[in-house]
Amino acid sequence: MDVDIRLLRTFAAVAEEGSLTRAAERLFVSQPALTKQIRQLENRLGVPLFVRSRAGMTLTAAGRALAARAPGLLADWDAALRETRRTASRAERVLRVGYLASAANEATPRIVAEFTRRHPGWRVDMLHATWSDPTAGLGAGDVDAALLRLPFPGQERLRVAELSTEPRWVALPSAHPLADRAEIAFRELWDEPFVAAPAETGRWRDYWLAADEREGHPVRIGAVVDHPDDWLSAIANGYGVALAPESTARFYARPGIVYRPVSGVSPSRIGVGWAPEDDGNPVVRDFVRCCRENT
Amino acid sequence: MDVDIRLLRTFAAVAEEGSLTRAAERLFVSQPALTKQIRQLENRLGVPLFVRSRAGMTLTAAGRALAARAPGLLADWDAALRETRRTASRAERVLRVGYLASAANEATPRIVAEFTRRHPGWRVDMLHATWSDPTAGLGAGDVDAALLRLPFPGQERLRVAELSTEPRWVALPSAHPLADRAEIAFRELWDEPFVAAPAETGRWRDYWLAADEREGHPVRIGAVVDHPDDWLSAIANGYGVALAPESTARFYARPGIVYRPVSGVSPSRIGVGWAPEDDGNPVVRDFVRCCRENT
DNA sequence: CCACATCCATTCCATCAGGTTATGGAAGCA
DNA sequence: TGCTTCCATAACCTGATGGAATGGATGTGG
């Protein structure tokens, strides 16, 4: 009669979406998998949770009772796991720092060096995040701090200190007609296909498509990627262009790709983030201070 | 990074017992299974939770953090499942009643008939419990009410109304030297091997061994059984004798077994139990009233 | 001092649960 | 009638899980 947490997550997703098909997309599994999971949950509880119809999945009274509790249970559960991880890394004297490829730059080694100088015996683990998680593991509590690009979705629930800004440039295939220009106006890129981050990154994706600075002009998506290497390949292969912070030109120089300054887009901001629970954590505070003093 | 509830239960058991071996016994699985589960939990969290030694399993700091939260999480989880089931059975107009074989007697059909007369459209599901759960499913929230033998472990957390008492008799193999006596004094049975309920039923098991009424005389266990049929077989096969309520003599008459009155033991009490959450539930209250008025 | 008991870890194996793809069936819509 | 949109089912494959037997380390008692 034991029910897996995964089943509860599935249930919550289906209850929210009102549809197996849509929930399946959101959870990145096939629809039949959810059919089975929901039925399994119903069997283990001995209670029907949904009424099936062509219109979708509608909650029964019992389903509503469970749906009302599910978010709280899941949140408590995740909080307990986070707390456990935090305890562990403190006990081991390890500071876990997530970073987005594009947010780690020349300052990073200085920051880490300064931190370890101030905290002998401590180790800094730098954990590389994919673009599908713009919080670089902070949102899930996998890290104690993170070097990020602002803004990102979920920012309200975390603490963030802005460290620096950089102009945004554009990455182009070298064969691109604009590739030999010294500087490019953003409006000239409006009709170009763009290489974008996965859709679930929401606001972050929009920011890098500069969706707000197109004066209503629609975005064309040429490819969706999740990782710097794929990003570079997609651009080199001519699937599209992409905005990128200036430092990317130095860190990800590659044959087949050129980087050019862009006018008419706001600069990118780099920040360091941490969880509100760590406001009083001297180690995290010190790491943030090192970030501030070394950028 | 999703962690199964089962792993948390395992973890809680191991943390409490301080030993894989003992926890394995308690959970009715093999010790290697727990070795694997604990390791899996540690891997998924990326955090060591125990320090292994020949003395057993000792919690690390992170392990203590998780152990502190685990009971609450598990309790919330179980409460949510209970609530969901309760909602379902109310919506379906089904009253689920658990019963111990020995607690259902001649009154039961009258109770159910009276209840369905007062609640047309409702159905009563009678669910038979094994002796390893003297709460007949109430403790786990599987039923809305239960017909029980008092006292039983966990009684404090439930509501109970006593319905009637019955003298306790003894069930003997027909070949037993005492089998042709009209009545037996309990002290004559002190040295007999007894057929007992599983050890995890604690107080309930002790009650049926009349452990308190032996004036310190130790109990001899001849067999452990979980089900009326096994119980009858064990007695008929001469593995031991057992106390039983008088009505058992009528419900479980069988060749090879005789029932005899016993003097010197307290009578057995039958009760109806329900969950405190249902104090305000008119259907459950009515069922309890039907029990009271029909015994 | 050696046999023994007590722990946890490891290995091997059988089983089952979970996922995927492909397909079916029902119902609204044009 | 054909198309789309739901969920259910079937067939298949992989990997996780649990059990039995065994190993290794470490105290303990005669």
mmCIF file of C-alpha atoms in Angstrom, chain B residues 27-294:
data_model
loop_
_atom_site.group_PDB
_atom_site.id
_atom_site.type_symbol
_atom_site.label_atom_id
_atom_site.label_comp_id
_atom_site.label_asym_id
_atom_site.label_seq_id
_atom_site.Cartn_x
_atom_site.Cartn_y
_atom_site.Cartn_z
ATOM 1 C CA LEU B 27 10.343 -4.626 7.666
ATOM 2 C CA PHE B 28 10.166 -8.286 6.652
ATOM 3 C CA VAL B 29 12.816 -8.016 3.964
ATOM 4 C CA SER B 30 16.308 -9.424 3.671
ATOM 5 C CA GLN B 31 19.260 -7.501 4.970
ATOM 6 C CA PRO B 32 20.943 -7.144 1.543
ATOM 7 C CA ALA B 33 17.806 -5.424 0.284
ATOM 8 C CA LEU B 34 18.259 -2.747 2.912
ATOM 9 C CA THR B 35 21.955 -2.403 2.202
ATOM 10 C CA LYS B 36 20.973 -1.606 -1.347
ATOM 11 C CA GLN B 37 18.109 0.692 -0.492
ATOM 12 C CA ILE B 38 20.144 2.772 1.883
ATOM 13 C CA ARG B 39 22.949 3.047 -0.586
ATOM 14 C CA GLN B 40 20.489 4.062 -3.251
ATOM 15 C CA LEU B 41 19.062 6.757 -1.028
ATOM 16 C CA GLU B 42 22.524 8.059 -0.310
ATOM 17 C CA ASN B 43 23.383 8.089 -3.979
ATOM 18 C CA ARG B 44 20.260 9.914 -5.020
ATOM 19 C CA LEU B 45 20.803 12.525 -2.378
ATOM 20 C CA GLY B 46 24.499 12.602 -3.047
ATOM 21 C CA VAL B 47 24.985 12.547 0.714
ATOM 22 C CA PRO B 48 26.246 9.873 3.105
ATOM 23 C CA LEU B 49 23.624 9.302 5.788
ATOM 24 C CA PHE B 50 25.226 6.598 7.886
ATOM 25 C CA VAL B 51 28.628 5.623 9.118
ATOM 26 C CA ARG B 52 28.983 1.859 8.883
ATOM 27 C CA SER B 53 30.795 -0.080 11.510
ATOM 28 C CA ARG B 54 30.648 -3.515 13.025
ATOM 29 C CA ALA B 55 28.544 -2.004 15.781
ATOM 30 C CA GLY B 56 25.846 -1.071 13.279
ATOM 31 C CA MET B 57 24.737 1.982 11.394
ATOM 32 C CA THR B 58 25.339 5.390 12.960
ATOM 33 C CA LEU B 59 23.742 8.517 11.552
ATOM 34 C CA THR B 60 25.903 11.282 10.127
ATOM 35 C CA ALA B 61 24.986 14.929 10.650
ATOM 36 C CA ALA B 62 23.035 14.889 7.405
ATOM 37 C CA GLY B 63 21.415 11.624 8.416
ATOM 38 C CA ARG B 64 20.259 13.167 11.661
ATOM 39 C CA ALA B 65 18.783 16.090 9.770
ATOM 40 C CA LEU B 66 16.784 13.733 7.604
ATOM 41 C CA ALA B 67 15.870 11.440 10.462
ATOM 42 C CA ALA B 68 14.425 14.393 12.326
ATOM 43 C CA ARG B 69 12.073 15.178 9.483
ATOM 44 C CA ALA B 70 11.225 11.701 8.294
ATOM 45 C CA PRO B 71 8.528 10.821 10.832
ATOM 46 C CA GLY B 72 6.639 14.025 10.132
ATOM 47 C CA LEU B 73 6.821 13.545 6.403
ATOM 48 C CA LEU B 74 5.621 9.988 6.647
ATOM 49 C CA ALA B 75 2.813 10.959 8.985
ATOM 50 C CA ASP B 76 1.640 13.777 6.688
ATOM 51 C CA TRP B 77 1.787 11.463 3.770
ATOM 52 C CA ASP B 78 -0.268 8.786 5.476
ATOM 53 C CA ALA B 79 -2.729 11.381 6.702
ATOM 54 C CA ALA B 80 -3.252 12.615 3.148
ATOM 55 C CA LEU B 81 -3.884 9.098 1.920
ATOM 56 C CA ARG B 82 -6.335 8.473 4.730
ATOM 57 C CA GLU B 83 -8.153 11.692 4.011
ATOM 58 C CA THR B 84 -8.404 10.781 0.342
ATOM 59 C CA ARG B 85 -9.832 7.376 1.111
ATOM 60 C CA ARG B 86 -12.298 8.815 3.541
ATOM 61 C CA THR B 87 -13.498 11.321 0.986
ATOM 62 C CA ALA B 88 -13.897 8.576 -1.562
ATOM 63 C CA SER B 89 -15.924 6.251 0.573
ATOM 64 C CA ARG B 90 -18.184 9.068 1.634
ATOM 65 C CA ALA B 91 -18.760 10.136 -1.973
ATOM 66 C CA GLU B 92 -19.541 6.574 -3.002
ATOM 67 C CA ARG B 93 -21.850 6.070 -0.058
ATOM 68 C CA VAL B 94 -19.877 3.144 1.186
ATOM 69 C CA LEU B 95 -19.092 2.545 4.822
ATOM 70 C CA ARG B 96 -16.046 0.399 5.232
ATOM 71 C CA VAL B 97 -16.007 -1.681 8.364
ATOM 72 C CA GLY B 98 -13.028 -3.777 9.355
ATOM 73 C CA TYR B 99 -13.466 -6.661 11.714
ATOM 74 C CA LEU B 100 -11.451 -9.258 13.466
ATOM 75 C CA ALA B 101 -12.714 -12.738 12.934
ATOM 76 C CA SER B 102 -13.223 -13.126 16.643
ATOM 77 C CA ALA B 103 -15.144 -9.862 17.017
ATOM 78 C CA ALA B 104 -17.857 -10.497 14.456
ATOM 79 C CA ASN B 105 -20.575 -12.496 16.077
ATOM 80 C CA GLU B 106 -24.315 -13.034 15.976
ATOM 81 C CA ALA B 107 -24.945 -9.318 16.361
ATOM 82 C CA THR B 108 -23.134 -8.282 13.188
ATOM 83 C CA PRO B 109 -25.888 -8.993 10.647
ATOM 84 C CA ARG B 110 -28.391 -7.116 12.826
ATOM 85 C CA ILE B 111 -26.072 -4.120 13.036
ATOM 86 C CA VAL B 112 -25.559 -3.965 9.300
ATOM 87 C CA ALA B 113 -29.249 -4.443 8.589
ATOM 88 C CA GLU B 114 -30.210 -1.677 10.967
ATOM 89 C CA PHE B 115 -27.604 0.651 9.474
ATOM 90 C CA THR B 116 -28.706 0.113 5.880
ATOM 91 C CA ARG B 117 -32.303 0.588 6.939
ATOM 92 C CA ARG B 118 -31.439 3.983 8.348
ATOM 93 C CA HIS B 119 -29.201 4.925 5.438
ATOM 94 C CA PRO B 120 -30.854 3.815 2.243
ATOM 95 C CA GLY B 121 -28.479 4.012 -0.698
ATOM 96 C CA TRP B 122 -25.501 3.211 1.485
ATOM 97 C CA ARG B 123 -23.567 0.025 1.337
ATOM 98 C CA VAL B 124 -21.536 -1.569 4.113
ATOM 99 C CA ASP B 125 -18.314 -3.313 3.089
ATOM 100 C CA MET B 126 -17.098 -5.714 5.724
ATOM 101 C CA LEU B 127 -13.340 -6.183 5.490
ATOM 102 C CA HIS B 128 -11.757 -9.096 7.256
ATOM 103 C CA ALA B 129 -8.487 -8.322 9.039
ATOM 104 C CA THR B 130 -5.703 -10.666 9.985
ATOM 105 C CA TRP B 131 -4.511 -10.910 13.564
ATOM 106 C CA SER B 132 -1.330 -9.096 12.726
ATOM 107 C CA ASP B 133 -3.457 -5.940 12.627
ATOM 108 C CA PRO B 134 -5.647 -5.848 15.744
ATOM 109 C CA THR B 135 -6.988 -2.446 14.646
ATOM 110 C CA ALA B 136 -8.584 -4.192 11.647
ATOM 111 C CA GLY B 137 -7.430 -1.464 9.261
ATOM 112 C CA LEU B 138 -8.423 1.507 11.408
ATOM 113 C CA GLY B 139 -4.852 2.338 12.263
ATOM 114 C CA ALA B 140 -3.916 2.610 8.606
ATOM 115 C CA GLY B 141 -7.099 4.446 7.695
ATOM 116 C CA ASP B 142 -8.281 1.640 5.461
ATOM 117 C CA VAL B 143 -11.705 1.544 7.078
ATOM 118 C CA ASP B 144 -14.193 3.961 8.579
ATOM 119 C CA ALA B 145 -15.041 1.805 11.572
ATOM 120 C CA ALA B 146 -14.006 -1.526 13.003
ATOM 121 C CA LEU B 147 -15.313 -4.250 15.257
ATOM 122 C CA LEU B 148 -12.512 -5.106 17.605
ATOM 123 C CA ARG B 149 -11.383 -6.943 20.651
ATOM 124 C CA LEU B 150 -10.186 -4.686 23.468
ATOM 125 C CA PRO B 151 -7.610 -3.803 24.460
ATOM 126 C CA PHE B 152 -5.367 -3.424 21.428
ATOM 127 C CA PRO B 153 -2.171 -1.461 20.746
ATOM 128 C CA GLY B 154 -2.728 2.056 19.432
ATOM 129 C CA GLN B 155 -6.086 2.270 21.131
ATOM 130 C CA GLU B 156 -5.226 5.696 22.606
ATOM 131 C CA ARG B 157 -5.115 7.259 19.162
ATOM 132 C CA LEU B 158 -8.581 6.019 18.239
ATOM 133 C CA ARG B 159 -12.081 6.315 19.570
ATOM 134 C CA VAL B 160 -13.569 3.156 20.992
ATOM 135 C CA ALA B 161 -16.987 2.314 22.376
ATOM 136 C CA GLU B 162 -17.266 -0.891 24.335
ATOM 137 C CA LEU B 163 -20.174 -3.019 23.240
ATOM 138 C CA SER B 164 -20.193 -6.191 25.270
ATOM 139 C CA THR B 165 -18.101 -8.638 27.194
ATOM 140 C CA GLU B 166 -17.763 -12.374 26.893
ATOM 141 C CA PRO B 167 -16.036 -14.903 29.090
ATOM 142 C CA ARG B 168 -12.800 -16.238 27.739
ATOM 143 C CA TRP B 169 -12.700 -19.945 27.074
ATOM 144 C CA VAL B 170 -9.862 -22.154 26.067
ATOM 145 C CA ALA B 171 -9.488 -24.067 22.820
ATOM 146 C CA LEU B 172 -7.807 -27.457 23.256
ATOM 147 C CA PRO B 173 -6.941 -30.322 20.978
ATOM 148 C CA SER B 174 -9.604 -32.979 21.645
ATOM 149 C CA ALA B 175 -6.899 -35.416 22.751
ATOM 150 C CA HIS B 176 -5.686 -33.053 25.455
ATOM 151 C CA PRO B 177 -5.790 -34.415 29.032
ATOM 152 C CA LEU B 178 -7.965 -31.479 30.130
ATOM 153 C CA ALA B 179 -10.348 -31.852 27.189
ATOM 154 C CA ASP B 180 -13.011 -33.747 29.081
ATOM 155 C CA ARG B 181 -13.173 -31.342 32.001
ATOM 156 C CA ALA B 182 -16.286 -29.179 32.194
ATOM 157 C CA GLU B 183 -14.365 -26.145 33.340
ATOM 158 C CA ILE B 184 -10.673 -25.362 33.689
ATOM 159 C CA ALA B 185 -8.847 -23.016 36.029
ATOM 160 C CA PHE B 186 -6.457 -20.763 34.213
ATOM 161 C CA ARG B 187 -3.575 -21.685 36.485
ATOM 162 C CA GLU B 188 -3.812 -25.233 35.167
ATOM 163 C CA LEU B 189 -2.854 -23.846 31.744
ATOM 164 C CA TRP B 190 0.216 -21.900 32.849
ATOM 165 C CA ASP B 191 2.644 -24.518 31.652
ATOM 166 C CA GLU B 192 0.858 -25.351 28.434
ATOM 167 C CA PRO B 193 2.359 -24.140 25.154
ATOM 168 C CA PHE B 194 0.138 -21.443 23.646
ATOM 169 C CA VAL B 195 -0.718 -20.623 20.063
ATOM 170 C CA ALA B 196 -0.040 -16.879 19.830
ATOM 171 C CA ALA B 197 -0.568 -13.922 17.515
ATOM 172 C CA PRO B 198 2.491 -12.394 15.772
ATOM 173 C CA ALA B 199 4.902 -10.590 18.084
ATOM 174 C CA GLU B 200 4.320 -7.171 16.527
ATOM 175 C CA THR B 201 0.803 -7.049 17.929
ATOM 176 C CA GLY B 202 2.318 -6.433 21.355
ATOM 177 C CA ARG B 203 -0.309 -5.735 23.939
ATOM 178 C CA TRP B 204 -2.974 -7.564 22.026
ATOM 179 C CA ARG B 205 -0.918 -10.727 21.876
ATOM 180 C CA ASP B 206 -0.148 -10.462 25.561
ATOM 181 C CA TYR B 207 -3.792 -10.051 26.325
ATOM 182 C CA TRP B 208 -4.686 -13.304 24.628
ATOM 183 C CA LEU B 209 -1.839 -15.033 26.361
ATOM 184 C CA ALA B 210 -3.220 -13.498 29.574
ATOM 185 C CA ALA B 211 0.344 -12.538 30.366
ATOM 186 C CA ASP B 212 -0.840 -10.283 33.207
ATOM 187 C CA GLU B 213 -2.768 -13.026 34.901
ATOM 188 C CA ARG B 214 -0.061 -15.606 35.286
ATOM 189 C CA GLU B 215 1.418 -14.185 38.454
ATOM 190 C CA GLY B 216 4.794 -13.945 36.811
ATOM 191 C CA HIS B 217 4.731 -17.391 35.355
ATOM 192 C CA PRO B 218 6.500 -17.319 31.957
ATOM 193 C CA VAL B 219 4.594 -17.963 28.742
ATOM 194 C CA ARG B 220 5.417 -20.887 26.505
ATOM 195 C CA ILE B 221 4.782 -20.242 22.811
ATOM 196 C CA GLY B 222 3.924 -23.326 20.766
ATOM 197 C CA ALA B 223 3.161 -21.623 17.459
ATOM 198 C CA VAL B 224 2.605 -18.194 15.938
ATOM 199 C CA VAL B 225 -0.321 -17.708 13.583
ATOM 200 C CA ASP B 226 -1.954 -14.867 11.752
ATOM 201 C CA HIS B 227 -5.268 -16.260 10.629
ATOM 202 C CA PRO B 228 -8.170 -18.216 12.113
ATOM 203 C CA ASP B 229 -7.589 -21.226 9.884
ATOM 204 C CA ASP B 230 -3.958 -21.481 10.874
ATOM 205 C CA TRP B 231 -4.968 -20.999 14.452
ATOM 206 C CA LEU B 232 -7.415 -23.904 14.319
ATOM 207 C CA SER B 233 -4.912 -26.126 12.568
ATOM 208 C CA ALA B 234 -2.182 -25.318 15.055
ATOM 209 C CA ILE B 235 -4.420 -26.240 17.970
ATOM 210 C CA ALA B 236 -5.788 -29.360 16.321
ATOM 211 C CA ASN B 237 -2.240 -30.462 15.578
ATOM 212 C CA GLY B 238 -1.357 -30.156 19.221
ATOM 213 C CA TYR B 239 1.143 -27.274 18.895
ATOM 214 C CA GLY B 240 -0.581 -25.581 21.774
ATOM 215 C CA VAL B 241 -3.771 -24.322 23.346
ATOM 216 C CA ALA B 242 -5.268 -20.838 23.183
ATOM 217 C CA LEU B 243 -7.699 -18.594 24.932
ATOM 218 C CA ALA B 244 -10.663 -17.527 22.841
ATOM 219 C CA PRO B 245 -13.933 -15.736 23.412
ATOM 220 C CA GLU B 246 -16.913 -17.913 24.125
ATOM 221 C CA SER B 247 -18.562 -17.164 20.782
ATOM 222 C CA THR B 248 -15.605 -18.700 19.003
ATOM 223 C CA ALA B 249 -16.870 -22.057 20.215
ATOM 224 C CA ARG B 250 -19.944 -21.535 18.057
ATOM 225 C CA PHE B 251 -18.286 -19.871 15.054
ATOM 226 C CA TYR B 252 -15.245 -22.047 14.827
ATOM 227 C CA ALA B 253 -16.450 -25.463 15.962
ATOM 228 C CA ARG B 254 -14.248 -28.026 14.303
ATOM 229 C CA PRO B 255 -13.430 -31.727 14.736
ATOM 230 C CA GLY B 256 -10.285 -32.167 16.731
ATOM 231 C CA ILE B 257 -10.868 -29.070 18.850
ATOM 232 C CA VAL B 258 -12.882 -28.599 22.009
ATOM 233 C CA TYR B 259 -13.699 -25.375 23.785
ATOM 234 C CA ARG B 260 -14.003 -25.187 27.565
ATOM 235 C CA PRO B 261 -14.842 -22.380 29.975
ATOM 236 C CA VAL B 262 -11.884 -21.015 31.928
ATOM 237 C CA SER B 263 -12.043 -19.541 35.377
ATOM 238 C CA GLY B 264 -9.530 -17.088 36.666
ATOM 239 C CA VAL B 265 -9.112 -14.910 33.586
ATOM 240 C CA SER B 266 -10.817 -11.612 32.900
ATOM 241 C CA PRO B 267 -13.530 -11.611 30.260
ATOM 242 C CA SER B 268 -12.927 -10.311 26.751
ATOM 243 C CA ARG B 269 -14.455 -7.052 25.619
ATOM 244 C CA ILE B 270 -15.815 -6.317 22.170
ATOM 245 C CA GLY B 271 -15.818 -2.747 20.946
ATOM 246 C CA VAL B 272 -16.431 -0.607 17.924
ATOM 247 C CA GLY B 273 -13.683 1.802 16.930
ATOM 248 C CA TRP B 274 -13.427 4.831 14.663
ATOM 249 C CA ALA B 275 -10.957 7.581 13.857
ATOM 250 C CA PRO B 276 -11.070 10.844 15.830
ATOM 251 C CA GLU B 277 -11.421 12.717 12.524
ATOM 252 C CA ASP B 278 -14.818 11.076 12.149
ATOM 253 C CA ASP B 279 -16.190 12.337 15.443
ATOM 254 C CA GLY B 280 -18.367 14.721 13.484
ATOM 255 C CA ASN B 281 -19.221 12.327 10.696
ATOM 256 C CA PRO B 282 -22.931 11.537 11.004
ATOM 257 C CA VAL B 283 -22.672 8.292 9.099
ATOM 258 C CA VAL B 284 -19.975 6.880 11.326
ATOM 259 C CA ARG B 285 -21.802 8.104 14.420
ATOM 260 C CA ASP B 286 -24.907 6.352 13.248
ATOM 261 C CA PHE B 287 -23.046 3.160 12.650
ATOM 262 C CA VAL B 288 -21.688 3.304 16.160
ATOM 263 C CA ARG B 289 -25.192 3.876 17.465
ATOM 264 C CA CYS B 290 -26.437 0.843 15.542
ATOM 265 C CA CYS B 291 -23.684 -1.198 17.159
ATOM 266 C CA ARG B 292 -24.653 -0.010 20.612
ATOM 267 C CA GLU B 293 -28.318 -0.678 20.142
ATOM 268 C CA ASN B 294 -27.887 -4.122 18.694
#
